[in-house]
Amino acid sequence: MNETVTEFKPVDRSAHELLVVDDDPASRYATARLLRSAGFRTREAATGAEGLRAADDSISVMVLDVHLPDIDGFELCRMLRSRPETARLPVLHLSAAYVTDDDKVRGLDSGADAYLTHPVEPAVLVATVQALVRTRAAEDAMRRSEAKFRAIYTQAPGGICLLDLEGRFIDANPAMLGLLGRELRDVVGRPVSAFVPEDWVQRVDQYTRHAGLIAISREFPLLDPVGGTVHLEWNVSPHIEPNVNMAVAIDISQRVLLEQQRQQLLERERVARSAAERMNRMKDDLIAVLSHELRTPLNAIMGWTHVLQKRGGNAETLQGLAAIERNGHIQARMISDILDMSRLNLGKMPLALDLVDPAEVVSSAINAMRSSFDERGHQVVVHMTPPYQPIRADSSRLQQVLWNLLSNAIKFSPAGARIDVRVQQDERALRISVADQGQGIAEEFLPFLFDRFTQSDAASNRLRGGLGLGLSIVKHLVEAHGGSVSAHSEGPGRGTTIEVTLPADGASAPDAQSDPDTVLDELEMPEEGEHSLDGLRLLIVDDDKEACAMLQIILADHGALVTAAHDVDQALATLDPQAIDVIVSDVGMPGKDGYELIREIRRREMATQSPRTPAIALTSFTRAQDEEQAINAGFDAHCPKPLRPLQFIQQIRRVAGRPGFRQSR
């Protein structure tokens, strides 16, 4: 039986009469007067005998003094409990003489429902009496409910039985006995498991010995005296009274076959789904490991290239280093494209939506591509007429869209060509287009332009490299924003225009103004001073000594004071929070990894109440969950490999609290 929730109702005090028993006239009068002023009706008695005679069904609560001339309150309470007509009468002991904890224990042991001592706050006395009145009312309601239950129990068409905590029958209604095919005398004292097939005995024992706090539902078969089987749905409601559970049984024999067939279908579906999820996890893990293995050596290539470029050299050497750097960036972009496509396929690239200014996004994307434009002598002309209304988008992913479009334009445009970026907005949409003067696209290929691994020039002797993923990623990201992307070309040799259309957002426009046509050279670039680490004390932790040496040189070249450690224990022994401004730690190290390091550092900081030392995780694991894991472990930032030195330095400045840094990807 389900637990009944009783609606709280205020006590109508005028409907309740209280009996005040006290041999002290002044105390008796004061107590009765207080209770009457609270709205109760009262009667009074000066002795225990008078109180015993006055106690009847009309009394809701007896307020009983303990120190009486004839019968003390403890004995009187025991006498009340021994009489059927007063056994349930709530008794409140109120005493000025018996005030110790032992006295209170004696009073409660004698059967009192509450014990107060003088002097007592009037509000406490009234509240205690009211609580006893409410308790008595609840008990009366429970008795009435019990009578209703008994009527339902005996007349219900479904099987109902009472069980002890060992799953033995205490009682069963006629319907339950009908399901069992037995008389009451044949089942009382026997466990339910005595009437089930042998292979069900242990399970049914577990079901019927349920002693939890919530109802449970189970299905199992019963055997009748002639060997027939009845399938039951068995619902147990625990503790309808102390050490008693109630069970309701419904005959479900007609639906068991269909249920078995349904379970078989569900199991086949579960196995198929589990296999698919396992394959997806394997794909995701494979891509992550592949990314890590590719990024780790690439990080060394790019880092040492940067170091050598800073050292200078003859023109031939610098040209070679520039080629290494350029191809390293191409390789890093390919790795990122592969990883992004994997995330998109697995649905693991959520968008961090916020209101963004289209002009700022476009300018940031173009600034990030400046070196690529300069290298090939491209002139980029931006057609913008701010102010624009902000749109709801993921700023970093929108920049990624623009990077891919600009990279595509650079790749397929001849040296010195012009690239036009145009931003237009009306009340319905924002449109961003990138137009180049490159080789163009044949009409028959345009429908396939945004497919994965598709290129118009896919022959082995093609002029330009790449995986053919960039525009496919653009399409996925734009559609994730609720937009669309299209391409237009007059044909081979006549250039290509790709336009992204995003739904407009009705936020208020920014105040900034700029010229309609802005040449790239006029767009804002980071100041040289924003890459300075002068005076910053850094601790670098990396088990790869070559990578560690590279980082030391790069950071020292920008003014940092660098200390190196090659494992977690060495780092913890070296770390002095007073002498280190920022920690940069690799994550994947043998033995103890970077997560263990930062957790221990944060633990020590909490234990000693030391200031938090900023920390950056440097890792080849670049998935969103990898970044989240690093932040949750205690790092303040997550820097993917291969690192870009200037952006890495800006990240160090940011966590160190250096002013003037610029957020960039």
mmCIF file of C-alpha atoms in Angstrom, residues 204-378:
data_model
loop_
_atom_site.group_PDB
_atom_site.id
_atom_site.type_symbol
_atom_site.label_atom_id
_atom_site.label_comp_id
_atom_site.label_asym_id
_atom_site.label_seq_id
_atom_site.Cartn_x
_atom_site.Cartn_y
_atom_site.Cartn_z
ATOM 1 C CA VAL A 204 11.781 -14.712 -5.140
ATOM 2 C CA ASP A 205 13.343 -14.897 -1.676
ATOM 3 C CA GLN A 206 15.220 -11.708 -2.509
ATOM 4 C CA TYR A 207 12.092 -9.992 -3.838
ATOM 5 C CA THR A 208 9.834 -10.914 -0.933
ATOM 6 C CA ARG A 209 12.380 -10.236 1.790
ATOM 7 C CA HIS A 210 12.589 -6.657 0.583
ATOM 8 C CA ALA A 211 13.052 -4.348 3.545
ATOM 9 C CA GLY A 212 13.826 -1.087 1.758
ATOM 10 C CA LEU A 213 12.006 2.198 1.927
ATOM 11 C CA ILE A 214 10.428 2.282 -1.531
ATOM 12 C CA ALA A 215 7.939 0.116 -3.350
ATOM 13 C CA ILE A 216 9.273 -2.466 -5.806
ATOM 14 C CA SER A 217 7.673 -4.322 -8.674
ATOM 15 C CA ARG A 218 8.738 -7.762 -9.914
ATOM 16 C CA GLU A 219 7.388 -10.530 -12.123
ATOM 17 C CA PHE A 220 7.670 -14.248 -11.450
ATOM 18 C CA PRO A 221 5.667 -17.478 -11.844
ATOM 19 C CA LEU A 222 3.638 -19.339 -9.195
ATOM 20 C CA LEU A 223 2.864 -23.055 -9.222
ATOM 21 C CA ASP A 224 -0.649 -24.193 -8.383
ATOM 22 C CA PRO A 225 -1.301 -27.562 -6.636
ATOM 23 C CA VAL A 226 -1.700 -29.437 -9.938
ATOM 24 C CA GLY A 227 1.544 -28.109 -11.480
ATOM 25 C CA GLY A 228 0.070 -25.255 -13.513
ATOM 26 C CA THR A 229 1.903 -21.934 -13.800
ATOM 27 C CA VAL A 230 0.474 -18.497 -13.114
ATOM 28 C CA HIS A 231 2.638 -15.502 -14.016
ATOM 29 C CA LEU A 232 2.326 -12.645 -11.554
ATOM 30 C CA GLU A 233 3.269 -9.016 -11.419
ATOM 31 C CA TRP A 234 4.286 -8.660 -7.788
ATOM 32 C CA ASN A 235 4.331 -5.213 -6.176
ATOM 33 C CA VAL A 236 5.704 -4.876 -2.636
ATOM 34 C CA SER A 237 4.962 -1.847 -0.455
ATOM 35 C CA PRO A 238 7.408 -1.991 2.466
ATOM 36 C CA HIS A 239 6.627 -1.411 6.117
ATOM 37 C CA ILE A 240 2.928 -0.673 6.064
ATOM 38 C CA GLU A 241 3.337 -1.449 9.749
ATOM 39 C CA PRO A 242 6.422 -2.513 11.746
ATOM 40 C CA ASN A 243 8.023 -5.657 10.280
ATOM 41 C CA VAL A 244 5.174 -6.103 7.806
ATOM 42 C CA ASN A 245 5.248 -5.641 4.038
ATOM 43 C CA MET A 246 2.226 -5.724 1.784
ATOM 44 C CA ALA A 247 2.244 -7.284 -1.695
ATOM 45 C CA VAL A 248 -0.272 -6.915 -4.507
ATOM 46 C CA ALA A 249 -0.281 -9.570 -7.231
ATOM 47 C CA ILE A 250 -1.796 -9.270 -10.710
ATOM 48 C CA ASP A 251 -2.194 -12.197 -13.112
ATOM 49 C CA ILE A 252 -0.171 -11.314 -16.246
ATOM 50 C CA SER A 253 -0.016 -14.782 -17.789
ATOM 51 C CA GLN A 254 -1.646 -13.557 -21.009
ATOM 52 C CA ARG A 255 1.063 -11.018 -21.748
ATOM 53 C CA VAL A 256 4.175 -12.999 -20.768
ATOM 54 C CA LEU A 257 4.829 -14.412 -24.224
ATOM 55 C CA LEU A 258 4.613 -10.980 -25.845
ATOM 56 C CA GLU A 259 6.841 -9.564 -23.144
ATOM 57 C CA GLN A 260 9.472 -12.235 -23.762
ATOM 58 C CA GLN A 261 9.471 -11.454 -27.457
ATOM 59 C CA ARG A 262 9.791 -7.748 -26.692
ATOM 60 C CA GLN A 263 12.732 -8.414 -24.397
ATOM 61 C CA GLN A 264 14.467 -10.415 -27.116
ATOM 62 C CA LEU A 265 14.055 -7.516 -29.544
ATOM 63 C CA LEU A 266 15.309 -5.059 -26.949
ATOM 64 C CA GLU A 267 18.340 -7.231 -26.230
ATOM 65 C CA ARG A 268 19.238 -7.438 -29.898
ATOM 66 C CA GLU A 269 18.884 -3.666 -30.170
ATOM 67 C CA ARG A 270 20.971 -3.156 -27.028
ATOM 68 C CA VAL A 271 23.768 -5.362 -28.345
ATOM 69 C CA ALA A 272 23.749 -3.530 -31.683
ATOM 70 C CA ARG A 273 23.738 -0.130 -30.006
ATOM 71 C CA SER A 274 26.508 -1.143 -27.611
ATOM 72 C CA ALA A 275 28.620 -2.356 -30.507
ATOM 73 C CA ALA A 276 28.039 0.909 -32.383
ATOM 74 C CA GLU A 277 28.935 2.975 -29.315
ATOM 75 C CA ARG A 278 32.058 0.892 -28.765
ATOM 76 C CA MET A 279 33.088 1.433 -32.366
ATOM 77 C CA ASN A 280 32.493 5.178 -32.005
ATOM 78 C CA ARG A 281 34.624 5.258 -28.860
ATOM 79 C CA MET A 282 37.348 3.311 -30.626
ATOM 80 C CA LYS A 283 37.233 5.767 -33.528
ATOM 81 C CA ASP A 284 37.357 8.725 -31.174
ATOM 82 C CA ASP A 285 40.245 7.228 -29.201
ATOM 83 C CA LEU A 286 42.101 6.314 -32.380
ATOM 84 C CA ILE A 287 41.783 9.853 -33.714
ATOM 85 C CA ALA A 288 42.936 11.262 -30.361
ATOM 86 C CA VAL A 289 45.985 8.947 -30.239
ATOM 87 C CA LEU A 290 46.764 9.657 -33.895
ATOM 88 C CA SER A 291 46.532 13.385 -33.224
ATOM 89 C CA HIS A 292 48.812 13.028 -30.194
ATOM 90 C CA GLU A 293 51.409 10.995 -32.074
ATOM 91 C CA LEU A 294 51.425 13.445 -34.981
ATOM 92 C CA ARG A 295 51.392 16.607 -32.919
ATOM 93 C CA THR A 296 54.217 15.609 -30.561
ATOM 94 C CA PRO A 297 57.005 15.453 -33.192
ATOM 95 C CA LEU A 298 55.425 18.354 -35.048
ATOM 96 C CA ASN A 299 55.665 20.410 -31.872
ATOM 97 C CA ALA A 300 59.424 19.839 -31.819
ATOM 98 C CA ILE A 301 59.730 20.701 -35.522
ATOM 99 C CA MET A 302 57.760 23.943 -35.180
ATOM 100 C CA GLY A 303 59.353 24.939 -31.895
ATOM 101 C CA TRP A 304 62.949 24.457 -32.998
ATOM 102 C CA THR A 305 62.171 26.168 -36.298
ATOM 103 C CA HIS A 306 61.009 29.196 -34.322
ATOM 104 C CA VAL A 307 64.171 29.081 -32.201
ATOM 105 C CA LEU A 308 66.438 28.912 -35.260
ATOM 106 C CA GLN A 309 64.559 31.704 -36.991
ATOM 107 C CA LYS A 310 65.080 33.920 -33.963
ATOM 108 C CA ARG A 311 68.797 33.132 -34.118
ATOM 109 C CA GLY A 312 69.018 34.383 -37.725
ATOM 110 C CA GLY A 313 71.289 33.095 -40.517
ATOM 111 C CA ASN A 314 72.017 33.539 -44.187
ATOM 112 C CA ALA A 315 69.209 33.991 -46.706
ATOM 113 C CA GLU A 316 69.269 30.360 -47.817
ATOM 114 C CA THR A 317 68.953 29.103 -44.232
ATOM 115 C CA LEU A 318 66.118 31.485 -43.395
ATOM 116 C CA GLN A 319 64.329 30.500 -46.602
ATOM 117 C CA GLY A 320 64.584 26.861 -45.627
ATOM 118 C CA LEU A 321 63.334 27.541 -42.119
ATOM 119 C CA ALA A 322 60.390 29.502 -43.522
ATOM 120 C CA ALA A 323 59.542 26.528 -45.723
ATOM 121 C CA ILE A 324 59.676 24.201 -42.708
ATOM 122 C CA GLU A 325 57.452 26.549 -40.721
ATOM 123 C CA ARG A 326 54.972 26.958 -43.567
ATOM 124 C CA ASN A 327 54.669 23.226 -44.158
ATOM 125 C CA GLY A 328 54.465 22.611 -40.417
ATOM 126 C CA HIS A 329 51.445 24.898 -40.243
ATOM 127 C CA ILE A 330 49.904 23.051 -43.196
ATOM 128 C CA GLN A 331 50.474 19.729 -41.436
ATOM 129 C CA ALA A 332 48.974 21.068 -38.179
ATOM 130 C CA ARG A 333 45.929 22.320 -40.083
ATOM 131 C CA MET A 334 45.459 18.887 -41.671
ATOM 132 C CA ILE A 335 45.647 17.207 -38.266
ATOM 133 C CA SER A 336 43.105 19.674 -36.870
ATOM 134 C CA ASP A 337 40.802 19.112 -39.848
ATOM 135 C CA ILE A 338 40.901 15.351 -39.357
ATOM 136 C CA LEU A 339 40.161 15.720 -35.656
ATOM 137 C CA ASP A 340 37.378 18.244 -36.258
ATOM 138 C CA MET A 341 35.741 15.992 -38.836
ATOM 139 C CA SER A 342 35.876 13.109 -36.388
ATOM 140 C CA ARG A 343 34.216 15.259 -33.713
ATOM 141 C CA LEU A 344 31.544 16.397 -36.124
ATOM 142 C CA ASN A 345 30.803 12.823 -37.185
ATOM 143 C CA LEU A 346 30.492 11.768 -33.552
ATOM 144 C CA GLY A 347 28.394 14.808 -32.627
ATOM 145 C CA LYS A 348 31.033 15.925 -30.098
ATOM 146 C CA MET A 349 31.582 19.495 -31.227
ATOM 147 C CA PRO A 350 29.079 21.549 -29.190
ATOM 148 C CA LEU A 351 28.817 25.274 -29.811
ATOM 149 C CA ALA A 352 29.530 27.840 -27.089
ATOM 150 C CA LEU A 353 26.961 30.397 -28.218
ATOM 151 C CA ASP A 354 27.209 34.040 -27.253
ATOM 152 C CA LEU A 355 26.532 37.417 -28.826
ATOM 153 C CA VAL A 356 29.452 38.267 -31.125
ATOM 154 C CA ASP A 357 30.218 41.285 -33.288
ATOM 155 C CA PRO A 358 30.621 40.153 -36.936
ATOM 156 C CA ALA A 359 33.181 42.897 -37.619
ATOM 157 C CA GLU A 360 35.406 41.756 -34.758
ATOM 158 C CA VAL A 361 35.230 38.110 -35.841
ATOM 159 C CA VAL A 362 36.131 38.934 -39.438
ATOM 160 C CA SER A 363 38.985 41.253 -38.418
ATOM 161 C CA SER A 364 40.443 38.677 -35.996
ATOM 162 C CA ALA A 365 40.317 35.929 -38.613
ATOM 163 C CA ILE A 366 42.065 38.084 -41.210
ATOM 164 C CA ASN A 367 44.732 39.212 -38.737
ATOM 165 C CA ALA A 368 45.503 35.589 -37.933
ATOM 166 C CA MET A 369 46.105 34.916 -41.657
ATOM 167 C CA ARG A 370 48.345 37.945 -42.245
ATOM 168 C CA SER A 371 51.592 36.008 -42.683
ATOM 169 C CA SER A 372 49.999 33.726 -45.272
ATOM 170 C CA PHE A 373 48.734 36.716 -47.278
ATOM 171 C CA ASP A 374 52.099 38.474 -47.098
ATOM 172 C CA GLU A 375 53.986 35.388 -48.181
ATOM 173 C CA ARG A 376 52.124 35.157 -51.483
ATOM 174 C CA GLY A 377 51.720 38.901 -51.953
ATOM 175 C CA HIS A 378 47.932 38.801 -51.791
#
